[in-house]
Short mmCIF file of C-alpha atoms in Angstrom, two decimals:
data_model
loop_
_atom_site.label_atom_id
_atom_site.label_comp_id
_atom_site.label_asym_id
_atom_site.label_seq_id
_atom_site.Cartn_x
_atom_site.Cartn_y
_atom_site.Cartn_z
CA MET A 1 17.80 18.08 53.87
CA PRO A 2 14.04 18.23 53.08
CA SER A 3 11.88 16.20 55.41
CA ALA A 4 10.69 13.88 52.60
CA VAL A 5 14.28 12.75 52.16
CA THR A 6 14.78 11.91 55.78
CA THR A 7 11.38 10.18 55.91
CA MET A 8 12.07 7.87 52.98
CA LEU A 9 15.56 7.12 54.25
CA ASP A 10 14.11 5.43 57.31
CA GLU A 11 11.38 3.55 55.50
CA PRO A 12 11.38 -0.05 54.23
CA TRP A 13 10.91 -0.23 50.42
CA ARG A 14 11.15 -2.89 47.75
CA LEU A 15 10.93 -3.48 44.02
CA SER A 16 7.23 -3.91 43.14
CA PRO A 17 6.31 -7.58 42.69
CA ASP A 18 4.95 -6.91 39.17
CA VAL A 19 8.20 -5.31 38.05
CA ALA A 20 11.17 -7.03 36.43
CA LEU A 21 14.54 -5.38 35.92
CA ARG A 22 16.57 -6.01 32.80
CA PRO A 23 20.23 -4.99 32.93
CA GLU A 24 21.25 -2.57 30.19
CA PRO A 25 24.57 -0.87 29.42
CA PHE A 26 23.21 2.42 30.79
CA GLY A 27 21.61 0.91 33.90
CA ALA A 28 18.40 -1.07 33.66
CA LEU A 29 15.01 -1.22 32.09
CA ALA A 30 12.12 -1.79 34.48
CA TYR A 31 8.99 -3.44 33.08
CA ASP A 32 5.75 -3.48 35.00
CA PHE A 33 3.74 -6.53 33.95
CA GLY A 34 0.67 -5.04 35.61
CA THR A 35 0.58 -1.66 33.89
CA ARG A 36 2.75 -2.69 30.87
CA ARG A 37 4.79 0.39 31.56
CA LEU A 38 8.51 0.67 30.81
CA THR A 39 10.73 2.78 33.03
CA PHE A 40 14.40 3.45 32.45
CA ILE A 41 16.91 3.59 35.26
CA LYS A 42 19.78 5.53 33.84
CA ARG A 43 22.45 4.98 36.50
CA PRO A 44 23.97 1.62 37.36
CA GLU A 45 24.41 2.70 41.01
CA LEU A 46 20.68 3.41 41.24
CA VAL A 47 19.99 -0.10 39.94
CA THR A 48 22.16 -1.50 42.72
CA VAL A 49 20.21 0.55 45.27
CA VAL A 50 16.84 -0.61 43.88
CA ARG A 51 17.94 -4.24 43.86
CA GLY A 52 19.17 -3.83 47.44
CA LEU A 53 15.97 -2.27 48.82
CA ALA A 54 14.22 -5.46 49.87
CA ALA A 55 17.27 -6.92 51.61
CA GLY A 56 17.82 -4.06 54.05
CA PRO A 57 15.75 -2.58 56.86
CA ASP A 58 15.36 0.77 55.08
CA VAL A 59 16.42 2.95 52.14
CA ARG A 60 19.42 4.21 54.12
CA GLY A 61 20.69 0.64 54.35
CA ALA A 62 20.33 0.13 50.59
CA LEU A 63 22.25 3.36 49.88
CA LYS A 64 25.02 2.32 52.26
CA GLY A 65 25.07 -1.17 50.76
CA ALA A 66 25.50 0.30 47.27
CA GLN A 67 28.31 2.54 48.63
CA VAL A 68 26.58 5.74 47.58
CA PRO A 69 28.39 8.69 49.24
CA GLU A 70 26.15 10.41 51.77
CA SER A 71 26.46 13.70 49.90
CA GLN A 72 24.56 12.10 47.00
CA TRP A 73 21.70 10.65 49.05
CA PRO A 74 19.29 13.53 48.37
CA VAL A 75 19.71 13.04 44.61
CA PHE A 76 19.18 9.31 44.94
CA VAL A 77 16.15 9.72 47.17
CA GLN A 78 14.68 12.06 44.58
CA ALA A 79 15.25 9.41 41.89
CA LEU A 80 13.68 6.76 44.14
CA GLU A 81 10.67 8.99 44.66
CA SER A 82 10.09 9.22 40.93
CA LEU A 83 10.39 5.43 40.69
CA ALA A 84 7.83 5.21 43.50
CA ALA A 85 5.50 7.52 41.60
CA ALA A 86 5.83 5.27 38.54
CA GLY A 87 5.03 2.23 40.69
CA THR A 88 8.43 0.65 40.05
CA ILE A 89 9.19 0.46 43.76
CA GLN A 90 6.76 0.37 46.66
CA ARG A 91 6.81 0.73 50.40
CA ARG A 92 6.89 -2.49 52.35
CA SER A 93 4.36 -2.79 55.10
CA SER A 94 6.86 -3.84 57.75
CA VAL A 95 10.58 -3.63 58.39
CA THR A 96 11.06 -7.36 57.93
CA THR A 97 12.85 -8.31 54.74
CA SER A 98 10.67 -9.74 52.02
CA MET B 1 40.94 6.35 12.25
CA THR B 2 37.44 6.90 10.99
CA ALA B 3 36.54 3.78 9.06
CA THR B 4 33.05 3.98 7.64
CA ASP B 5 30.97 0.96 6.73
CA ARG B 6 28.67 0.35 3.82
CA LEU B 7 25.86 2.29 5.47
CA GLY B 8 28.16 5.28 5.79
CA ARG B 9 28.43 5.05 9.53
CA ASN B 10 31.53 5.41 11.64
CA ALA B 11 32.77 2.05 12.85
CA LEU B 12 33.82 3.23 16.29
CA SER B 13 31.45 4.15 19.06
CA VAL B 14 31.92 4.78 22.73
CA ARG B 15 28.90 4.67 24.99
CA PRO B 16 28.57 7.82 27.10
CA ILE B 17 27.67 7.61 30.77
CA GLY B 18 24.29 9.16 31.51
CA GLY B 19 23.10 11.49 28.78
CA SER B 20 19.75 11.30 27.06
CA LEU B 21 17.93 8.02 26.52
CA ILE B 22 17.97 8.64 22.79
CA ASP B 23 21.78 8.80 22.85
CA GLN B 24 21.76 5.49 24.72
CA PHE B 25 19.17 3.87 22.46
CA GLU B 26 21.14 4.78 19.36
CA LEU B 27 23.94 2.55 20.62
CA GLY B 28 21.62 -0.39 21.14
CA LEU B 29 20.22 -2.38 24.06
CA ASN B 30 20.84 -5.87 25.46
CA ALA B 31 17.50 -6.97 24.00
CA PRO B 32 14.87 -5.23 21.90
CA ILE B 33 12.12 -3.15 23.49
CA CYS B 34 9.84 -3.42 20.51
CA LEU B 35 10.06 -6.75 18.77
CA THR B 36 7.66 -7.69 16.02
CA TRP B 37 7.25 -11.33 15.13
CA GLU B 38 5.34 -12.21 12.02
CA LEU B 39 4.14 -15.75 12.57
CA THR B 40 2.98 -16.46 9.05
CA TYR B 41 2.93 -14.95 5.60
CA ALA B 42 -0.46 -16.56 5.05
CA CYS B 43 -3.32 -14.10 4.95
CA ASN B 44 -7.01 -14.19 4.09
CA LEU B 45 -6.75 -10.62 2.82
CA ALA B 46 -4.57 -9.04 0.15
CA CYS B 47 -4.24 -5.42 1.28
CA VAL B 48 -2.70 -3.27 -1.42
CA HIS B 49 -0.16 -1.73 0.97
CA CYS B 50 0.89 -4.89 2.86
CA LEU B 51 4.41 -4.17 4.09
CA SER B 52 5.35 -7.85 4.18
CA SER B 53 3.77 -8.72 0.80
CA SER B 54 1.77 -11.45 2.56
CA GLY B 55 -0.69 -13.90 1.12
CA ARG B 56 0.79 -17.38 0.78
CA ARG B 57 2.18 -19.43 3.66
CA ASP B 58 5.91 -20.04 3.33
CA PRO B 59 6.67 -23.80 3.43
CA ARG B 60 9.70 -23.06 5.59
CA GLU B 61 7.50 -21.44 8.28
CA LEU B 62 8.77 -22.15 11.83
CA SER B 63 7.17 -25.19 13.44
CA THR B 64 5.34 -25.03 16.76
CA ALA B 65 8.40 -26.42 18.56
CA GLN B 66 10.69 -23.91 16.89
CA CYS B 67 8.35 -21.07 17.87
CA GLU B 68 8.33 -22.30 21.47
CA ALA B 69 12.14 -22.30 21.46
CA VAL B 70 12.12 -18.69 20.25
CA ILE B 71 9.73 -17.74 23.06
CA ASP B 72 12.05 -19.48 25.55
CA GLU B 73 14.83 -17.25 24.26
CA PHE B 74 12.67 -14.14 24.71
CA GLN B 75 12.08 -15.15 28.30
CA ALA B 76 15.81 -15.70 28.93
CA MET B 77 16.66 -12.34 27.31
CA GLN B 78 13.84 -10.63 29.24
CA VAL B 79 11.99 -9.47 26.16
CA PHE B 80 8.96 -8.51 28.20
CA TYR B 81 6.45 -8.24 25.41
CA ILE B 82 6.23 -8.82 21.69
CA ASN B 83 4.05 -7.67 18.84
CA ILE B 84 2.76 -10.58 16.82
CA GLY B 85 1.67 -10.00 13.27
CA GLY B 86 1.76 -11.53 9.84
CA GLY B 87 0.20 -12.22 7.45
CA GLU B 88 -2.82 -12.93 9.54
CA PRO B 89 -1.34 -14.64 12.62
CA THR B 90 -4.62 -16.17 13.79
CA VAL B 91 -4.85 -18.42 10.73
CA ARG B 92 -1.97 -20.48 12.12
CA PRO B 93 -3.65 -23.48 13.78
CA ASP B 94 -1.23 -23.24 16.74
CA PHE B 95 -1.72 -19.47 17.17
CA TRP B 96 -3.79 -19.69 20.38
CA HIS B 97 -1.39 -22.24 21.82
CA LEU B 98 1.63 -20.02 21.10
CA LEU B 99 -0.19 -17.04 22.63
CA GLU B 100 -0.71 -18.95 25.87
CA TYR B 101 2.81 -20.36 25.74
CA ALA B 102 4.28 -16.84 25.53
CA ILE B 103 2.14 -15.50 28.37
CA ASP B 104 3.05 -18.49 30.53
CA HIS B 105 6.70 -17.63 29.91
CA GLN B 106 6.48 -13.98 31.05
CA VAL B 107 6.31 -12.70 27.49
CA GLY B 108 3.31 -10.41 27.03
CA VAL B 109 1.70 -10.35 23.60
CA LYS B 110 0.05 -7.75 21.48
CA PHE B 111 -1.21 -9.23 18.26
CA SER B 112 -2.44 -7.57 15.08
CA THR B 113 -5.39 -9.07 13.28
CA ASN B 114 -7.88 -8.28 10.59
CA GLY B 115 -10.43 -9.89 12.89
CA VAL B 116 -11.12 -13.04 10.88
CA ARG B 117 -10.82 -15.42 13.84
CA VAL B 118 -11.95 -13.15 16.65
CA THR B 119 -15.21 -14.99 17.27
CA PRO B 120 -17.36 -14.37 20.36
CA GLU B 121 -15.78 -17.45 21.94
CA ARG B 122 -12.20 -16.34 21.23
CA ALA B 123 -13.08 -12.84 22.42
CA ARG B 124 -14.19 -14.30 25.76
CA PHE B 125 -10.92 -16.25 25.99
CA LEU B 126 -8.95 -13.06 25.28
CA ALA B 127 -10.93 -11.08 27.83
CA ALA B 128 -10.06 -13.70 30.45
CA THR B 129 -6.34 -13.65 29.65
CA ASN B 130 -3.84 -11.24 31.20
CA TYR B 131 -0.95 -9.70 29.32
CA VAL B 132 -2.63 -9.87 25.95
CA ASP B 133 -3.46 -6.91 23.78
CA VAL B 134 -5.42 -7.05 20.54
CA GLN B 135 -4.94 -4.68 17.65
CA VAL B 136 -7.52 -4.70 14.89
CA SER B 137 -6.45 -3.20 11.57
CA ILE B 138 -8.82 -0.81 9.83
CA ASP B 139 -7.74 1.56 7.09
CA GLY B 140 -10.94 3.51 6.58
CA ALA B 141 -13.54 4.81 9.02
CA THR B 142 -16.15 3.74 6.49
CA ALA B 143 -16.40 0.48 4.58
CA GLU B 144 -16.05 2.39 1.33
CA VAL B 145 -12.63 3.84 2.16
CA ASN B 146 -11.39 0.77 4.04
CA ASP B 147 -12.38 -1.89 1.54
CA ARG B 148 -10.67 -0.16 -1.38
CA VAL B 149 -7.36 -0.85 0.33
CA ARG B 150 -8.05 -3.98 2.40
CA GLY B 151 -10.59 -5.75 0.25
CA HIS B 152 -14.34 -6.27 0.07
CA GLY B 153 -15.96 -7.19 3.38
CA SER B 154 -12.86 -6.43 5.46
CA TYR B 155 -14.45 -3.45 7.21
CA ASP B 156 -17.42 -5.47 8.42
CA MET B 157 -15.11 -8.26 9.55
CA ALA B 158 -13.01 -5.85 11.63
CA ILE B 159 -16.05 -4.16 13.18
CA ARG B 160 -17.50 -7.57 14.07
CA ALA B 161 -14.23 -8.45 15.82
CA LEU B 162 -14.32 -5.19 17.79
CA GLU B 163 -17.92 -5.81 18.77
CA ASN B 164 -17.12 -9.36 19.87
CA LEU B 165 -14.26 -8.02 21.99
CA SER B 166 -16.31 -5.31 23.67
CA ASP B 167 -19.26 -7.68 24.19
CA ALA B 168 -16.89 -10.10 25.92
CA GLY B 169 -15.62 -7.33 28.19
CA PHE B 170 -12.18 -7.12 26.61
CA MET B 171 -10.81 -3.78 27.76
CA ASP B 172 -8.93 -1.34 25.60
CA ALA B 173 -8.44 -3.05 22.27
CA LYS B 174 -6.43 -1.08 19.75
CA ILE B 175 -7.68 0.09 16.37
CA SER B 176 -4.68 0.35 14.08
CA VAL B 177 -4.87 2.63 11.07
CA VAL B 178 -2.28 3.21 8.38
CA VAL B 179 -2.75 6.86 7.45
CA THR B 180 -3.25 7.37 3.72
CA ARG B 181 -4.25 10.15 1.38
CA GLU B 182 -7.75 8.66 1.31
CA ASN B 183 -8.39 8.24 5.05
CA VAL B 184 -6.50 11.18 6.55
CA GLY B 185 -9.69 13.22 6.38
CA GLN B 186 -11.38 10.67 8.66
CA LEU B 187 -9.18 11.06 11.75
CA ASP B 188 -12.05 12.36 13.89
CA LEU B 189 -14.27 9.53 12.65
CA PHE B 190 -11.58 6.97 13.58
CA LYS B 191 -11.33 8.47 17.05
CA ALA B 192 -15.10 8.28 17.45
CA LEU B 193 -15.06 4.67 16.22
CA ALA B 194 -12.43 3.81 18.82
CA ASP B 195 -14.33 5.60 21.58
CA ARG B 196 -17.52 3.77 20.62
CA HIS B 197 -15.79 0.40 21.14
CA GLY B 198 -13.87 1.36 24.26
CA ALA B 199 -10.73 1.05 22.17
CA THR B 200 -7.59 3.13 21.71
CA LEU B 201 -6.77 4.56 18.31
CA ARG B 202 -3.34 3.89 16.86
CA LEU B 203 -2.19 5.71 13.74
CA THR B 204 0.90 4.71 11.80
CA ARG B 205 2.68 5.93 8.75
CA LEU B 206 2.27 4.39 5.30
CA ARG B 207 5.65 2.93 4.38
CA PRO B 208 6.73 2.16 0.81
CA SER B 209 7.62 -1.37 2.01
CA GLY B 210 6.44 -4.65 0.49
CA ARG B 211 3.40 -4.11 -1.73
CA GLY B 212 3.34 -0.60 -0.24
CA ALA B 213 6.06 0.29 -2.73
CA GLU B 214 3.54 -0.11 -5.55
CA VAL B 215 0.92 2.18 -4.06
CA TRP B 216 3.01 4.65 -2.09
CA ASP B 217 3.04 7.30 -4.83
CA ASP B 218 -0.74 7.32 -4.91
CA LEU B 219 -1.58 6.73 -1.25
CA HIS B 220 0.99 8.58 0.84
CA VAL B 221 -0.32 11.78 2.36
CA THR B 222 0.14 15.03 0.46
CA ALA B 223 2.20 17.85 1.91
CA THR B 224 -0.94 19.74 2.95
CA GLN B 225 -2.45 16.65 4.55
CA GLN B 226 0.82 15.97 6.36
CA ARG B 227 0.60 19.35 8.08
CA GLU B 228 -3.04 18.68 9.06
CA LEU B 229 -2.05 15.27 10.39
CA TYR B 230 0.70 16.83 12.49
CA ASP B 231 -1.67 19.40 13.98
CA TRP B 232 -4.21 16.68 14.71
CA LEU B 233 -1.59 14.48 16.39
CA LEU B 234 -0.27 17.35 18.51
CA LYS B 235 -3.79 18.06 19.71
CA ALA B 236 -4.50 14.39 20.43
CA GLY B 237 -1.26 14.01 22.41
CA ASP B 238 -1.05 10.82 24.45
CA ASN B 239 -4.66 9.84 23.72
CA VAL B 240 -3.66 8.43 20.36
CA LEU B 241 -0.86 5.91 19.84
CA THR B 242 1.48 6.27 16.90
CA GLY B 243 4.12 3.56 17.30
CA ASP B 244 6.42 6.61 17.24
CA SER B 245 6.14 6.45 13.47
CA PHE B 246 5.72 10.14 12.70
CA PHE B 247 8.92 11.52 14.15
CA HIS B 248 9.84 13.01 10.77
CA LEU B 249 6.97 15.47 11.37
CA ALA B 250 8.83 16.92 14.35
CA ALA B 251 10.48 19.33 11.92
CA TYR B 252 7.19 21.27 11.81
CA GLY B 253 8.25 22.54 15.21
CA GLU B 254 7.25 20.71 18.32
CA PRO B 255 8.23 17.03 18.66
CA LEU B 256 5.34 14.58 18.97
CA PRO B 257 4.98 12.38 22.06
CA GLY B 258 7.08 9.21 21.98
CA LEU B 259 10.51 8.23 20.88
CA ASN B 260 11.83 10.50 18.18
CA LEU B 261 14.39 8.11 16.77
CA CYS B 262 14.75 5.39 14.17
CA GLY B 263 14.90 2.32 16.36
CA ALA B 264 15.91 -0.15 13.65
CA GLY B 265 18.36 -2.70 15.01
CA ARG B 266 18.77 -0.57 18.12
CA VAL B 267 15.55 -1.02 20.10
CA VAL B 268 13.43 -2.56 17.34
CA CYS B 269 13.63 -5.62 15.13
CA LEU B 270 11.48 -8.02 13.19
CA ILE B 271 11.46 -11.81 13.07
CA ASP B 272 9.72 -13.14 9.98
CA PRO B 273 7.78 -16.43 9.67
CA ILE B 274 10.85 -18.42 8.62
CA GLY B 275 12.96 -17.02 11.46
CA ASP B 276 14.85 -14.38 9.50
CA VAL B 277 15.70 -11.36 11.64
CA TYR B 278 15.40 -7.94 10.01
CA ALA B 279 16.27 -4.51 11.39
CA CYS B 280 12.65 -3.37 11.53
CA PRO B 281 9.13 -4.40 10.44
CA PHE B 282 9.30 -1.99 7.52
CA ALA B 283 12.60 -3.31 6.21
CA ILE B 284 11.93 -6.86 5.04
CA HIS B 285 14.69 -6.85 2.46
CA GLU B 286 17.99 -8.72 2.23
CA GLU B 287 19.80 -5.41 2.71
CA PHE B 288 18.48 -5.34 6.29
CA LEU B 289 18.68 -9.07 7.06
CA ALA B 290 20.74 -9.64 10.20
CA GLY B 291 20.53 -13.44 10.54
CA ASN B 292 18.17 -16.30 11.38
CA VAL B 293 16.94 -17.55 14.75
CA LEU B 294 17.61 -21.16 13.73
CA ALA B 295 21.35 -20.55 13.28
CA PRO B 296 23.73 -21.48 16.15
CA GLY B 297 23.39 -18.96 18.98
CA GLY B 298 19.77 -18.30 18.08
CA PHE B 299 18.08 -14.92 18.24
CA ASP B 300 20.28 -13.78 21.11
CA ASN B 301 23.37 -14.12 18.93
CA VAL B 302 21.76 -12.29 16.02
CA TRP B 303 20.64 -9.41 18.23
CA LYS B 304 23.98 -9.05 19.98
CA ASN B 305 26.51 -9.93 17.32
CA SER B 306 25.16 -9.38 13.83
CA GLU B 307 27.32 -7.11 11.70
CA LEU B 308 24.30 -5.26 10.37
CA PHE B 309 23.04 -4.39 13.86
CA ALA B 310 26.53 -3.31 14.91
CA ASP B 311 26.52 -0.96 11.91
CA LEU B 312 23.10 0.43 12.79
CA ARG B 313 24.26 1.08 16.36
CA SER B 314 27.30 3.04 15.24
CA PRO B 315 27.14 6.82 14.94
CA GLN B 316 25.77 7.58 11.53
CA THR B 317 26.63 10.22 9.03
CA SER B 318 23.46 11.99 7.99
CA GLY B 319 24.79 14.12 5.18
CA ALA B 320 23.04 17.43 4.58
CA CYS B 321 20.45 16.66 7.31
CA THR B 322 23.05 17.28 10.02
CA LYS B 323 22.97 20.98 9.12
CA CYS B 324 19.19 21.19 9.51
CA GLN B 325 17.96 22.96 12.62
CA PHE B 326 15.48 20.14 13.20
CA PHE B 327 18.02 17.34 12.92
CA ASP B 328 17.90 16.58 16.65
CA SER B 329 14.19 15.79 16.56
CA CYS B 330 13.88 14.21 13.10
CA ARG B 331 17.30 12.61 12.68
CA GLY B 332 16.83 12.20 8.95
CA GLY B 333 13.57 10.26 9.28
CA CYS B 334 12.78 6.67 8.38
CA MET B 335 15.50 4.44 6.95
CA ALA B 336 13.01 2.08 5.30
CA ALA B 337 11.08 4.94 3.67
CA LYS B 338 14.31 6.21 2.15
CA PHE B 339 15.50 2.80 1.03
CA PHE B 340 12.29 1.72 -0.67
CA THR B 341 11.91 5.02 -2.50
CA GLY B 342 15.46 4.70 -3.79
CA LEU B 343 16.79 7.64 -1.76
CA PRO B 344 20.23 7.65 -0.12
CA LEU B 345 20.13 6.52 3.51
CA ASP B 346 22.25 9.46 4.62
CA GLY B 347 19.85 12.07 3.21
CA PRO B 348 16.40 13.38 4.03
CA ASP B 349 13.23 11.30 4.41
CA PRO B 350 11.03 11.16 1.26
CA GLU B 351 8.35 12.97 3.27
CA CYS B 352 10.73 15.57 4.75
CA VAL B 353 8.37 18.33 5.83
CA LEU B 354 10.84 20.98 4.71
CA GLY B 355 10.71 19.58 1.20
CA ASN B 356 14.39 18.66 1.23
CA SER B 357 13.84 15.39 -0.62
CA GLU B 358 11.76 16.84 -3.45
CA GLN B 359 14.76 17.28 -5.70
CA ALA B 360 16.03 13.74 -5.09
CA LEU B 361 12.56 12.25 -5.69
CA MET B 362 12.46 14.00 -9.07
CA GLU B 363 15.81 12.49 -10.18
CA ILE B 364 15.43 10.45 -13.33
CA GLY B 365 18.14 8.03 -12.21
CA ARG B 366 16.40 7.11 -8.96
CA THR B 367 15.87 3.37 -8.84
CA ILE B 368 13.46 1.60 -6.54
CA PRO B 369 15.22 -1.48 -5.11
CA PRO B 370 13.58 -4.72 -6.28
CA ALA B 371 11.82 -6.73 -3.57
CA SER B 372 13.86 -9.61 -2.16
CA GLN B 373 10.80 -11.64 -1.14
CA ASP B 374 7.13 -11.72 -2.10
CA HIS B 375 4.42 -13.99 -0.68
CA SER B 376 1.55 -12.31 -2.50
CA ARG B 377 -1.02 -14.75 -3.82
CA LEU B 378 -0.33 -15.14 -7.50
CA ASP B 379 -3.87 -16.02 -8.47
CA PRO B 380 -6.29 -14.79 -5.87
CA ARG B 381 -9.19 -17.19 -5.98
CA ARG B 382 -12.29 -15.65 -7.44
CA GLY B 383 -14.21 -13.97 -4.68
CA ALA B 384 -11.61 -14.88 -2.09
CA GLU B 385 -9.92 -11.53 -1.76
CA PRO B 386 -9.65 -9.49 -4.86
CA VAL B 387 -8.88 -5.87 -4.36
CA LEU B 388 -11.71 -3.96 -5.83
CA VAL B 389 -9.87 -1.08 -7.33
CA GLN B 390 -6.50 -0.99 -8.95
CA ILE B 391 -4.39 1.58 -7.22
CA GLY B 392 -0.85 2.32 -8.13
CA ALA B 393 -0.64 1.67 -11.84
CA LEU B 394 1.41 4.50 -13.29
CA SER B 395 -0.44 6.22 -16.04
CA PRO B 396 1.51 6.41 -19.29
CA GLY B 397 3.44 9.59 -19.76
CA ARG B 398 3.41 10.40 -16.09
CA PRO B 399 6.85 11.32 -14.70
CA PRO B 400 8.34 8.71 -12.37
CA ALA B 401 8.53 11.15 -9.49
CA HIS B 402 5.77 12.76 -7.50
CA ALA B 403 3.66 15.43 -9.04
CA CYS B 404 2.37 16.09 -5.56
CA SER B 405 5.75 17.45 -4.55
CA GLU B 406 4.90 20.48 -6.63
CA SER B 407 1.21 20.71 -6.03
CA PRO B 408 -0.28 18.91 -3.09
CA LEU B 409 -3.47 18.27 -4.97
CA ALA B 410 -1.99 17.29 -8.32
CA ASP B 411 -2.51 13.62 -7.64
CA PHE B 412 -5.81 13.93 -5.96
CA HIS B 413 -8.62 12.61 -8.10
CA ALA B 414 -12.21 12.93 -7.06
CA SER B 415 -12.74 9.39 -8.25
CA ALA B 416 -10.33 8.17 -5.60
CA LEU B 417 -13.04 8.70 -3.03
#
């Protein structure tokens, strides 16, 4: 497992405050009111993970909460990293839930 | 069972899991991504190619309260932003109120204007407001080219609006240009104009919709110009917006940036000033009328349950186009362009870059569908907004189809410039 994966797994993340999620048949549409950018989340399980980020202590907790099999975590972390790059999700400053 | 509906589409569709976004978009979304709302048919101008045949206010225009209710629905459906147009939306006395109302309800607004009400004071208000985008329409990089299509004085009015916006510190206004045979040679000038005002250039396709039907033969780009436009757009890439309106050019080879798909009724729709919901801004015709926002269930019900939209979201039969090697990127082109030129919806786009519609456009029997609404001013007041030059009158003896399909320059008169 690459180190980036393990790092993110133990970090606290959340949906960015400027971003709203709209449920869609394929997953969800994320709209950033700040950048006016649309991002598409193409898997319903990933939407569950993203929605669960803020409630848990770390990404690992959100993946467990969404019942994502551990074998798929690297793929999900990769997807989360691209959402992070788009500004859809962001790292929380502390481990406390927001 | 493969029942097909009146648009020639299969009635059954099963949504795949995963797959490309285009495959998903074709089957529709819970709410539109790109919703255009024309607030009024009233307009101070009388552009020859107006796709909504605007001019006179419709007495049935939605009231302020009805507009607010529609915005409430957008908020509930999470329509995150809307494009407001017209007519000239800013001539509605409640325009600025509705703008603020939308923003206060988490509905961002981009509005299109000819600039008539963008005074220095309004420009300062806009600069101080978040989630608002302004798009100023200009159809020539010089007054000479612009005013022939949009009317005398309209170029100066638009430039004044852009200056007011940049003076007020409004960032990144849009300059929206409908590409025509007469202005396609000015693309670099348009880009320079945009750069000069700190604005972004947006180019869209001339559609034969509304009054555009009358001038399309004379103003749509020639085959040679179309190729130059494609090359220019490829080079410009993401620096120029296109409203994804040139996806039919993808058949030249490389797809252009953006969504290469007809979004009508799937990710796109139009609400007109009286609340009628149409499949797309270029299809204001009863054939593409899905319902009205004032009916029980409102806009939400129209979007989710209208028969027309269900048809549009079903897999379509695209006739001969399916065999084309570029079908995946062009998908048969623009439904409205086909409809308003009297071409079958399951055939090639009238501006098919491979020339596959030339034969059909030459057909004697081709009939242009009559308009189902027209708000053009019947007697433009003297000096109010006459169009300086008559474009579009068919000369006697000229064949009904396009001479330019044979020779790109056949229709090109020096006097046109």
